[in-house]
Coordinates of C-alpha atoms in Angstrom, one line a residue:
M29 CA 28.1 -5.0 -76.2
A30 CA 30.4 -2.6 -74.4
L31 CA 27.8 0.3 -74.8
R32 CA 25.1 -1.9 -73.4
T33 CA 27.3 -2.8 -70.4
I34 CA 28.0 0.9 -69.7
L35 CA 24.3 1.8 -69.9
L36 CA 23.5 -1.0 -67.5
V37 CA 26.0 0.2 -65.0
L38 CA 24.8 3.8 -65.2
L39 CA 21.2 2.7 -64.7
M40 CA 22.2 0.7 -61.6
L41 CA 24.2 3.7 -60.2
L42 CA 21.5 6.3 -60.7
P43 CA 19.1 4.8 -58.1
S44 CA 22.0 4.4 -55.7
C45 CA 23.0 8.0 -56.0
A46 CA 19.4 9.1 -55.5
G47 CA 19.1 6.8 -52.5
A48 CA 22.2 8.3 -51.1
R49 CA 20.7 11.8 -51.2
V50 CA 17.6 10.6 -49.4
L51 CA 19.7 8.9 -46.8
A52 CA 21.8 11.9 -46.3
K53 CA 18.7 14.0 -45.4
D54 CA 17.5 11.3 -43.0
Y55 CA 20.9 10.8 -41.4
M56 CA 21.3 14.5 -40.7
T57 CA 17.9 14.6 -39.1
L58 CA 18.9 11.5 -37.1
V59 CA 22.1 13.2 -35.9
K60 CA 20.3 16.3 -34.7
K61 CA 17.7 14.1 -32.9
T62 CA 20.3 12.2 -31.0
S63 CA 22.3 15.2 -29.9
K64 CA 20.6 15.2 -26.5
S65 CA 20.4 11.5 -26.0
S66 CA 22.8 9.6 -23.7
I67 CA 25.7 7.6 -25.1
K68 CA 24.2 4.4 -23.7
S69 CA 20.8 4.9 -25.4
V70 CA 22.4 5.9 -28.8
M71 CA 24.6 2.8 -28.5
R72 CA 21.6 0.6 -27.8
Q73 CA 19.8 2.0 -30.8
A74 CA 22.8 1.4 -33.0
D75 CA 23.1 -2.2 -32.0
R76 CA 19.4 -2.8 -32.8
Y77 CA 19.9 -1.4 -36.3
L78 CA 23.0 -3.6 -36.8
E79 CA 21.2 -6.8 -35.7
A80 CA 18.3 -5.9 -38.1
G81 CA 20.8 -5.7 -41.0
H82 CA 20.7 -1.9 -41.4
Q83 CA 24.5 -1.3 -41.5
D84 CA 24.5 2.2 -42.8
T85 CA 22.0 3.5 -40.2
A86 CA 23.8 1.7 -37.5
L87 CA 27.1 3.2 -38.7
V88 CA 25.7 6.7 -38.3
Y89 CA 24.7 6.0 -34.7
Y90 CA 28.1 4.6 -34.0
M91 CA 29.7 7.7 -35.4
V92 CA 27.6 9.8 -33.1
V93 CA 29.0 7.9 -30.1
C94 CA 32.5 8.0 -31.4
N95 CA 32.5 11.7 -31.8
R96 CA 31.3 12.2 -28.2
M97 CA 34.5 10.7 -26.8
D98 CA 36.0 12.9 -24.1
D99 CA 38.6 12.2 -21.4
K100 CA 36.1 13.6 -18.8
L101 CA 33.5 10.9 -19.6
S102 CA 32.6 8.2 -17.0
D103 CA 34.3 4.8 -17.4
E104 CA 31.1 3.2 -18.7
D105 CA 30.6 5.9 -21.4
K106 CA 34.3 5.5 -22.4
H107 CA 33.7 1.8 -22.8
H108 CA 30.7 2.4 -25.0
C109 CA 32.8 4.8 -27.1
A110 CA 35.5 2.1 -27.5
M111 CA 32.9 -0.4 -28.6
A112 CA 31.4 2.1 -31.0
F113 CA 34.8 2.4 -32.7
L114 CA 35.1 -1.4 -32.8
K115 CA 31.7 -1.8 -34.5
K116 CA 32.3 1.1 -36.8
G117 CA 35.5 -0.6 -37.9
N118 CA 33.7 -3.9 -38.4
I119 CA 31.3 -2.2 -40.8
Y120 CA 34.1 -0.5 -42.7
Y121 CA 35.9 -3.9 -42.9
M122 CA 32.8 -5.6 -44.4
K123 CA 32.6 -2.9 -47.0
G124 CA 36.3 -3.2 -48.0
G125 CA 37.4 0.0 -46.3
F126 CA 40.4 -1.7 -44.6
A127 CA 42.3 1.5 -43.9
D128 CA 39.4 3.2 -42.2
A129 CA 38.6 0.0 -40.3
L130 CA 42.2 -0.1 -39.0
K131 CA 42.0 3.5 -38.0
A132 CA 38.8 2.9 -36.1
Y133 CA 40.2 -0.2 -34.3
F134 CA 43.3 1.6 -33.1
S135 CA 41.2 4.6 -31.9
G136 CA 39.0 2.2 -29.9
L137 CA 42.0 0.3 -28.5
R138 CA 43.5 3.5 -27.2
I139 CA 40.2 4.3 -25.4
I140 CA 39.6 0.9 -23.9
K141 CA 43.1 0.8 -22.5
T142 CA 42.1 3.8 -20.2
C143 CA 39.0 2.0 -18.9
E144 CA 38.8 -0.1 -15.8
D145 CA 36.8 -2.8 -17.6
Q146 CA 39.0 -4.1 -20.4
K147 CA 37.4 -7.5 -21.0
G148 CA 36.7 -6.8 -24.7
I149 CA 40.2 -5.6 -25.5
G150 CA 41.1 -8.9 -27.2
R151 CA 38.5 -8.2 -29.9
F152 CA 40.4 -5.1 -31.0
Y153 CA 43.7 -7.0 -31.3
N154 CA 42.0 -9.8 -33.2
N155 CA 40.3 -7.4 -35.7
I156 CA 43.5 -5.4 -36.2
A157 CA 45.3 -8.6 -37.0
N158 CA 42.5 -9.5 -39.5
V159 CA 43.2 -6.2 -41.3
Y160 CA 46.9 -6.9 -41.5
C161 CA 46.1 -10.4 -42.9
A162 CA 44.0 -8.7 -45.6
F163 CA 47.1 -6.6 -46.4
N164 CA 49.2 -9.8 -46.4
E165 CA 51.4 -8.5 -43.5
L166 CA 51.3 -11.9 -41.8
E167 CA 54.2 -11.4 -39.3
K168 CA 52.6 -8.2 -38.0
A169 CA 49.2 -9.9 -37.8
Y170 CA 50.8 -12.8 -35.9
T171 CA 52.0 -10.3 -33.2
Y172 CA 48.6 -8.8 -32.7
Y173 CA 46.9 -12.2 -32.6
E174 CA 49.3 -13.3 -29.8
T175 CA 48.7 -10.1 -27.9
G176 CA 45.0 -10.5 -28.2
Y177 CA 45.2 -14.1 -27.1
K178 CA 47.0 -13.1 -23.9
C179 CA 44.4 -10.3 -23.2
C180 CA 41.5 -12.8 -23.7
S181 CA 43.2 -15.3 -21.4
K182 CA 43.7 -12.6 -18.7
Y183 CA 40.1 -11.4 -18.8
R184 CA 38.6 -14.9 -19.4
D185 CA 37.0 -13.8 -22.6
H186 CA 36.6 -17.3 -24.0
Q187 CA 34.5 -16.4 -27.0
N188 CA 37.1 -14.1 -28.5
E189 CA 39.9 -16.4 -27.2
Y190 CA 38.4 -19.1 -29.4
K191 CA 38.3 -16.8 -32.5
I192 CA 41.9 -15.8 -32.1
L193 CA 43.1 -19.4 -31.7
T194 CA 41.2 -20.3 -34.8
N195 CA 42.8 -17.5 -36.7
L196 CA 46.2 -18.4 -35.3
T197 CA 45.8 -22.0 -36.5
I198 CA 45.2 -20.8 -40.1
L199 CA 48.0 -18.3 -39.9
N200 CA 50.5 -20.8 -38.5
V201 CA 49.6 -23.2 -41.4
K202 CA 50.2 -20.3 -43.9
L203 CA 53.6 -19.5 -42.3
G204 CA 54.6 -23.2 -42.3
K205 CA 54.5 -23.5 -38.4
T206 CA 52.7 -26.8 -38.3
R207 CA 53.6 -27.6 -34.7
E208 CA 52.3 -24.2 -33.5
A209 CA 49.2 -24.7 -35.7
R210 CA 48.3 -28.0 -34.0
K211 CA 48.9 -26.5 -30.6
C212 CA 46.5 -23.6 -31.3
F213 CA 44.0 -26.0 -32.7
N214 CA 44.0 -28.2 -29.6
L215 CA 43.5 -25.2 -27.4
S216 CA 40.7 -23.9 -29.6
E217 CA 38.9 -27.3 -29.5
K218 CA 38.6 -26.9 -25.7
L219 CA 36.9 -23.5 -26.0
K220 CA 34.6 -23.9 -29.0
D221 CA 30.8 -23.8 -28.6
K222 CA 29.7 -27.3 -29.5
N223 CA 26.2 -26.0 -30.3
S224 CA 27.6 -23.5 -32.9
K225 CA 27.5 -24.7 -36.5
A226 CA 30.2 -22.2 -37.5
D227 CA 32.5 -23.3 -34.6
N228 CA 32.1 -27.0 -35.4
F229 CA 32.8 -26.4 -39.1
M230 CA 35.9 -24.3 -38.4
G231 CA 37.2 -26.9 -36.0
R232 CA 37.0 -29.7 -38.6
F233 CA 38.3 -27.4 -41.4
N234 CA 41.3 -26.3 -39.4
Y235 CA 42.1 -29.9 -38.5
G236 CA 42.1 -30.7 -42.2
L237 CA 44.5 -27.8 -42.9
I238 CA 46.9 -29.2 -40.3
L239 CA 46.7 -32.7 -41.9
I240 CA 47.5 -31.2 -45.3
A241 CA 50.4 -29.3 -43.8
E242 CA 51.7 -32.6 -42.2
K243 CA 51.3 -34.2 -45.7
N244 CA 48.8 -36.7 -44.2
F245 CA 46.6 -36.4 -47.3
A246 CA 44.6 -39.6 -47.0
Q247 CA 43.4 -38.6 -43.5
A248 CA 42.7 -35.1 -44.8
V249 CA 40.5 -36.6 -47.5
S250 CA 38.5 -38.5 -44.9
N251 CA 38.2 -35.4 -42.7
F252 CA 36.9 -33.1 -45.5
K253 CA 34.4 -35.7 -46.7
S254 CA 33.0 -35.9 -43.2
L255 CA 33.0 -32.1 -43.1
L256 CA 31.0 -31.9 -46.3
S257 CA 28.4 -34.4 -44.9
Y258 CA 28.1 -32.2 -41.8
S259 CA 27.8 -29.0 -43.9
F260 CA 24.9 -30.5 -45.9
D261 CA 23.2 -31.9 -42.8
V262 CA 23.2 -28.6 -40.9
G263 CA 22.7 -26.3 -43.9
M264 CA 26.0 -24.4 -44.0
E265 CA 26.3 -21.5 -46.4
P266 CA 27.6 -22.3 -49.9
R267 CA 30.9 -20.5 -49.3
F268 CA 31.7 -23.0 -46.5
I269 CA 30.9 -25.9 -48.8
C270 CA 33.1 -24.5 -51.5
S271 CA 36.0 -24.2 -49.0
A272 CA 35.6 -27.9 -48.1
Y273 CA 35.4 -28.9 -51.7
K274 CA 38.5 -27.0 -52.6
K275 CA 40.6 -28.6 -49.8
L276 CA 39.2 -32.0 -50.7
Y277 CA 40.2 -31.9 -54.3
K278 CA 43.6 -30.4 -53.4
S279 CA 44.2 -33.4 -51.1
Y280 CA 43.2 -35.8 -53.9
M281 CA 45.5 -34.0 -56.2
E282 CA 48.4 -34.6 -53.8
L283 CA 47.5 -38.3 -53.6
G284 CA 47.4 -38.5 -57.4
E285 CA 43.8 -39.8 -57.6
R286 CA 42.7 -38.2 -60.9
D287 CA 39.1 -39.2 -61.0
S288 CA 38.3 -38.0 -57.4
T289 CA 40.2 -34.8 -58.0
L290 CA 38.2 -34.1 -61.2
K291 CA 34.9 -35.0 -59.5
Y292 CA 35.3 -32.5 -56.6
L293 CA 36.7 -29.8 -58.9
K294 CA 33.5 -30.1 -60.9
L295 CA 31.4 -30.0 -57.7
C296 CA 33.2 -26.9 -56.4
E297 CA 32.8 -25.2 -59.8
N298 CA 29.1 -26.0 -60.0
T299 CA 28.5 -24.8 -56.4
A300 CA 30.4 -21.5 -57.1
V301 CA 28.5 -20.9 -60.3
K302 CA 25.1 -21.7 -58.8
H303 CA 25.6 -19.3 -55.9
G304 CA 27.6 -16.6 -57.6
I305 CA 30.8 -17.1 -55.5
H306 CA 33.0 -15.5 -58.1
Y307 CA 36.4 -15.8 -56.4
F308 CA 36.0 -19.6 -55.9
Y309 CA 34.8 -19.9 -59.5
L310 CA 37.9 -18.3 -60.9
D311 CA 40.2 -20.3 -58.6
V312 CA 38.6 -23.5 -59.7
L313 CA 39.1 -22.7 -63.4
L314 CA 42.8 -22.2 -62.8
D315 CA 43.0 -25.4 -60.7
H316 CA 41.3 -27.3 -63.6
A317 CA 44.0 -26.0 -65.9
D318 CA 46.8 -27.0 -63.6
Y319 CA 45.2 -30.5 -63.2
F320 CA 45.0 -31.1 -66.9
D321 CA 48.6 -29.7 -67.4
A322 CA 49.8 -32.3 -64.9
Q323 CA 48.0 -35.1 -66.9
G324 CA 49.6 -33.9 -70.1
D325 CA 46.2 -32.9 -71.5
Y326 CA 47.3 -29.5 -72.7
K327 CA 44.2 -29.0 -74.9
S328 CA 41.8 -29.2 -71.9
A329 CA 44.2 -27.1 -69.8
S330 CA 44.2 -24.4 -72.6
R331 CA 40.4 -24.5 -72.8
Y332 CA 40.1 -23.8 -69.0
R333 CA 42.7 -21.0 -69.2
A334 CA 40.7 -19.5 -72.0
R335 CA 37.6 -19.7 -69.9
Y336 CA 39.4 -18.1 -67.0
Q337 CA 40.6 -15.2 -69.2
K338 CA 37.1 -14.7 -70.6
D339 CA 35.2 -14.9 -67.4
R340 CA 37.8 -13.0 -65.3
D341 CA 36.9 -9.6 -67.0
S342 CA 33.2 -10.0 -66.3
V343 CA 33.8 -11.1 -62.7
Y344 CA 36.2 -8.2 -62.1
N345 CA 33.6 -5.9 -63.6
I346 CA 31.2 -7.0 -61.0
H347 CA 33.8 -6.6 -58.3
D348 CA 34.6 -3.1 -59.6
F349 CA 30.9 -2.2 -59.6
D350 CA 30.6 -3.5 -56.0
R351 CA 33.7 -1.6 -55.1
V352 CA 32.2 1.6 -56.7
K353 CA 29.0 1.2 -54.7
N354 CA 31.0 0.6 -51.5
E355 CA 33.2 3.5 -52.1
Q356 CA 30.2 5.8 -52.6
T357 CA 28.7 4.5 -49.4
L358 CA 32.0 5.0 -47.5
Y359 CA 32.2 8.5 -49.0
E360 CA 28.7 9.4 -47.8
M361 CA 29.5 8.0 -44.4
D362 CA 32.7 10.0 -44.2
K363 CA 30.6 13.1 -44.8
Y364 CA 28.3 12.2 -42.0
D365 CA 31.2 11.5 -39.7
K366 CA 32.7 14.9 -40.4
Y367 CA 29.3 16.6 -39.9
I368 CA 28.9 14.8 -36.6
A369 CA 32.4 15.8 -35.5
S370 CA 31.7 19.4 -36.5
L371 CA 28.6 19.5 -34.3
N372 CA 30.6 18.2 -31.3
E373 CA 33.4 20.6 -32.1
R374 CA 31.0 23.6 -32.2
E375 CA 29.7 22.6 -28.8
K376 CA 33.2 22.5 -27.4
E377 CA 34.0 25.8 -29.0
R378 CA 31.2 27.5 -27.3
V379 CA 32.4 26.3 -24.0
L380 CA 36.0 27.3 -24.6
T381 CA 35.5 30.6 -26.5
I382 CA 35.3 32.8 -23.4
S383 CA 38.4 31.4 -21.7
A384 CA 40.3 31.3 -24.9
Q385 CA 39.8 35.0 -25.5
R386 CA 41.2 35.8 -22.1
Y387 CA 44.5 34.3 -23.0
T388 CA 44.8 35.2 -26.7
I389 CA 46.3 38.7 -26.3
A390 CA 48.6 37.6 -23.5
A391 CA 49.7 34.6 -25.5
V392 CA 50.3 36.6 -28.7
S393 CA 52.3 39.1 -26.7
V394 CA 54.5 36.5 -25.1
V395 CA 55.0 34.7 -28.4
T396 CA 55.9 38.0 -30.1
L397 CA 58.4 38.8 -27.4
V398 CA 59.9 35.3 -27.4
V399 CA 60.2 35.3 -31.2
G400 CA 61.8 38.8 -31.1
L401 CA 64.4 37.6 -28.5
L402 CA 65.1 34.5 -30.5
L403 CA 65.6 36.4 -33.7
L404 CA 68.0 38.8 -31.8
V405 CA 69.9 35.8 -30.4
V406 CA 70.0 34.1 -33.8
Y407 CA 71.2 37.4 -35.4
R408 CA 74.0 37.9 -32.9
Q409 CA 75.0 34.3 -33.0
K410 CA 75.2 34.4 -36.8
K411 CA 77.4 37.5 -36.6
R412 CA 79.7 35.7 -34.2
I413 CA 79.8 32.6 -36.4
D414 CA 80.5 34.7 -39.5
K415 CA 83.3 36.4 -37.6
S416 CA 84.8 33.1 -36.4
Y417 CA 84.7 31.7 -39.9
N418 CA 86.4 34.8 -41.3
N419 CA 89.1 34.5 -38.6
L420 CA 89.6 30.8 -39.4
F421 CA 89.8 31.6 -43.1
V422 CA 92.4 34.4 -42.5
V423 CA 94.5 32.2 -40.2
N424 CA 94.5 29.3 -42.6
R425 CA 95.1 31.5 -45.7
N426 CA 98.1 33.1 -44.0
F427 CA 99.4 29.7 -43.0
V428 CA 99.1 28.5 -46.6
N429 CA 100.8 31.6 -48.0
N430 CA 103.6 31.4 -45.5
Q431 CA 104.2 27.7 -46.0
E432 CA 107.3 28.3 -48.2
I433 CA 108.8 30.4 -45.4
M434 CA 108.2 27.6 -42.9
R435 CA 109.8 25.1 -45.3
Q436 CA 112.9 27.3 -45.6
R437 CA 113.1 27.6 -41.9
L438 CA 112.9 23.8 -41.6
S439 CA 115.7 23.5 -44.2
D440 CA 117.8 26.0 -42.2
A441 CA 117.1 24.0 -39.0
V442 CA 118.3 20.8 -40.7
S443 CA 121.5 22.6 -41.8
R444 CA 122.2 23.8 -38.3
L445 CA 121.6 20.3 -37.0
K446 CA 124.2 19.0 -39.4
E447 CA 126.7 21.7 -38.4
S448 CA 126.1 20.9 -34.7
E449 CA 126.8 17.2 -35.4
A450 CA 130.0 18.1 -37.3
E451 CA 131.2 20.2 -34.3
A452 CA 130.3 17.3 -32.0
E453 CA 132.4 15.0 -34.2
Q454 CA 135.4 17.3 -33.9
L455 CA 135.0 17.4 -30.1
R456 CA 135.0 13.7 -30.0
G457 CA 138.3 13.7 -32.0
R458 CA 139.9 16.1 -29.6
L459 CA 138.9 14.0 -26.6
A460 CA 140.5 11.0 -28.3
A461 CA 143.9 12.7 -27.9
Y462 CA 143.8 12.1 -24.1
D463 CA 144.8 9.0 -22.4
A464 CA 142.8 6.3 -24.2
D465 CA 143.0 3.8 -21.4
D466 CA 141.7 6.2 -18.8
V467 CA 138.9 7.4 -21.0
V468 CA 137.9 3.9 -21.9
K469 CA 138.0 2.8 -18.3
D470 CA 136.0 5.8 -17.1
T471 CA 133.6 6.4 -19.9
G472 CA 133.6 3.6 -22.4
A473 CA 131.2 1.3 -20.5
S474 CA 128.8 4.1 -19.7
E475 CA 128.7 5.5 -23.3
L476 CA 128.1 2.0 -24.6
S477 CA 125.4 1.6 -22.1
D478 CA 123.8 5.0 -23.0
D479 CA 123.9 4.2 -26.7
M480 CA 122.3 0.9 -26.2
A481 CA 119.6 2.4 -24.0
H482 CA 118.9 5.1 -26.6
K483 CA 118.6 2.6 -29.4
A484 CA 116.2 0.5 -27.4
K485 CA 114.1 3.6 -26.6
S486 CA 114.1 4.7 -30.2
G487 CA 113.0 1.3 -31.6
G488 CA 116.5 0.2 -32.9
I489 CA 117.3 3.2 -35.0
N490 CA 120.2 5.5 -34.2
D491 CA 120.3 9.3 -34.6
D492 CA 122.2 9.2 -37.9
M493 CA 119.7 6.8 -39.5
R494 CA 116.8 8.8 -38.0
R495 CA 118.1 12.1 -39.5
K496 CA 118.7 10.6 -42.9
L497 CA 115.3 8.9 -42.9
L498 CA 113.5 12.1 -41.8
D499 CA 115.3 14.0 -44.6
S500 CA 114.2 11.5 -47.1
V501 CA 110.6 11.5 -45.9
I502 CA 110.4 15.4 -45.9
D503 CA 112.0 15.4 -49.4
I504 CA 109.3 13.0 -50.8
M505 CA 106.5 15.0 -49.1
E506 CA 107.8 18.5 -50.0
N507 CA 109.3 18.0 -53.4
T508 CA 107.0 15.4 -55.0
T509 CA 103.2 14.8 -55.3
E510 CA 103.4 11.2 -54.5
F511 CA 101.0 11.7 -51.6
C512 CA 98.4 12.8 -54.1
R513 CA 98.0 9.3 -55.4
P514 CA 94.8 7.6 -54.1
D515 CA 96.8 4.5 -53.3
F516 CA 99.6 6.3 -51.4
S517 CA 100.4 4.3 -48.3
L518 CA 103.0 3.8 -45.5
A519 CA 104.4 0.9 -47.4
R520 CA 104.7 3.0 -50.6
L521 CA 106.5 5.8 -48.6
A522 CA 108.9 3.2 -47.0
V523 CA 109.8 2.0 -50.5
L524 CA 110.5 5.5 -51.8
V525 CA 112.8 6.3 -48.9
G526 CA 114.5 2.9 -48.9
S527 CA 113.4 1.8 -45.4
N528 CA 110.6 -0.2 -43.8
N529 CA 107.1 0.6 -42.5
K530 CA 108.1 0.5 -38.8
Y531 CA 111.0 3.0 -39.0
V532 CA 109.1 5.4 -41.3
S533 CA 106.1 5.3 -38.9
L534 CA 108.4 5.8 -35.9
V535 CA 110.2 8.8 -37.4
I536 CA 106.9 10.5 -38.4
H537 CA 105.3 9.9 -35.0
D538 CA 108.4 11.0 -33.0
T539 CA 109.1 14.1 -35.1
F540 CA 105.6 15.4 -35.9
H541 CA 103.6 13.6 -33.1
K542 CA 101.1 12.4 -35.7
S543 CA 100.1 9.1 -37.3
F544 CA 101.1 8.5 -40.9
K545 CA 97.5 8.9 -42.0
N546 CA 97.1 12.3 -40.2
Y547 CA 100.5 13.4 -41.5
V548 CA 99.5 12.7 -45.1
N549 CA 96.0 14.2 -44.7
D550 CA 97.6 17.5 -43.5
Y551 CA 99.6 17.7 -46.7
R552 CA 96.6 16.9 -48.9
I553 CA 94.3 19.5 -47.2
H554 CA 97.0 22.2 -47.4
L555 CA 97.6 21.4 -51.1
A556 CA 93.8 21.6 -51.7
C557 CA 93.8 25.1 -50.1
L558 CA 96.6 26.1 -52.4
R559 CA 94.8 24.8 -55.5
M560 CA 91.6 26.5 -54.6
S561 CA 93.6 29.7 -54.3
D562 CA 95.2 29.1 -57.7
T563 CA 92.3 30.3 -59.9
A564 CA 94.5 30.3 -63.0
G565 CA 95.4 26.7 -62.8
Y566 CA 92.4 25.2 -60.9
G567 CA 89.7 27.8 -61.2
S568 CA 87.6 25.5 -63.4
Y569 CA 87.9 22.6 -61.1
T570 CA 84.9 21.5 -58.9
L571 CA 85.5 20.9 -55.3
N572 CA 85.1 17.2 -55.9
A573 CA 87.8 17.3 -58.7
I574 CA 90.1 19.1 -56.3
A575 CA 89.6 16.5 -53.7
E576 CA 90.4 13.8 -56.2
S577 CA 93.5 15.7 -57.4
V578 CA 95.0 15.6 -53.9
G579 CA 94.4 11.9 -53.4
F580 CA 90.9 11.6 -51.7
K581 CA 88.7 8.8 -53.0
S582 CA 85.7 10.0 -51.1
Y583 CA 84.4 13.6 -51.3
T584 CA 82.6 13.1 -48.0
T585 CA 85.9 12.2 -46.3
F586 CA 87.5 15.2 -47.9
V587 CA 84.9 17.5 -46.5
E588 CA 85.1 16.0 -43.0
L589 CA 88.9 16.3 -42.8
F590 CA 88.9 19.8 -44.4
R591 CA 86.5 21.0 -41.8
K592 CA 88.5 19.3 -39.0
I593 CA 91.8 20.7 -40.1
V594 CA 90.8 24.1 -41.5
G595 CA 87.8 24.8 -39.3
I596 CA 85.3 25.5 -42.2
T597 CA 84.0 23.5 -45.1
P598 CA 85.7 23.6 -48.6
S599 CA 82.7 25.5 -50.1
M600 CA 82.9 28.1 -47.4
Y601 CA 86.7 28.4 -47.9
R602 CA 86.2 29.0 -51.6
D603 CA 83.5 31.6 -51.0
K604 CA 85.8 33.4 -48.6
L605 CA 88.6 33.3 -51.2
K606 CA 86.2 35.0 -53.7
E607 CA 85.2 37.7 -51.2
S608 CA 88.9 38.4 -50.4
V609 CA 89.8 39.1 -54.1

């Protein structure tokens, strides 16, 4: 069975391929014949072929017009080119080439925006939105429909205004915007052509969709029955009738009327089978299964699902075959499009060749000179940057190496401060030997006042407390690795020195003119530099591991702070260390 199916497909494809070769020859002749014709005449010929149902031939003519687009064309010719892109896109859309259709629509839209006559611009927005609907990008489609509607209203393009309002009605129902759907429907009813069978059908159909969205199922049933009668009376195509059947049995299903639901399910199925409307047929099979599931008739539901699984493969095979044929046609058309474009490009090249040659040598010379200068500038700049990085590295390395000396000097300064305070204490003792009453009268009040002012200025901490607290903070930071803990905080440091957050923060800020965070980060970065230099102890550590060892939770934060404090990145610092060995 499978072998017979493959042979059948091959037999069907062979004539198609042969036909494509014949068409290719004819199309190339056609392109050459139209090379001297005006854009208007080529466009007129294309429209005639399209109306006669010869889409492929019409498409080649539209391609000829599209590839003649030039900014120097008259406004009329530009408008013809825009319409050629629109109709080219329509043909691609009907063949399932949605991406190519969208590209053509956007190309035409850009052209028509430069024309004085922009009456047809709404058609581009409407068709672009249709493509986005096919891709199920409904919000984006909604935006283009709205833009197209505004353009149609502006240029009084009522025919396309009606189409957009009809599409907006359906889209609003899909998006659950029932109020907006009814508003669009009411506007569309004022614009529809009452002599058009399709317009009358879509008007009643959209009205039924709104009734379903509003859960007015009884009225929806009445509407779709009336629509079916109209469809049979005026001879609508079977796909329209299937659409009405489907919404009718959906409404009956919501009302819980089993017999009527089953009746119209069968009618929709029979119509779809009779006229080969495959997508409706498969949908109806699934709806049958859902119906019987709801009734508890699982045996019948299972039977319909089995039919769906069985028939789906054959239907999809037909779809795949149609897609293959369409893809082949689109492939052939793409070749013609490229050929037409190449003819136009050759014509332009002949016009531009002489002027291009005049500037080629000069341009090459200028470019060569500019590139040479840029390379020189880049080279010199790189040398300066390398030198700056080396200087930063040397300065920072010296600072790290001399850190112990600085610590010793700080210890000496603290000792001298203590000696000075002792001398001051002795001096105060000697002054106490004088007349206490006079001293108290003359100086007591002012000293008390000065001491109170100093305490107020220093946040309630006197010099003795400040000195002891500073000694404790420095002792913790210099003689322990508490700051290497990831959770090290101001509160933790305050606990370690036996004080509170406020006093510790005040002492650090007044002494080092830094916040607690910056104060701790300096220690961490300098310790990281020492550990990178310690190849014996930390040579096997990655930079990330070193960052974690000094208390950084985030490697990114470590790199940013390292570069800010040291001037170069950790990786550059380690490379410079290796070079200096």
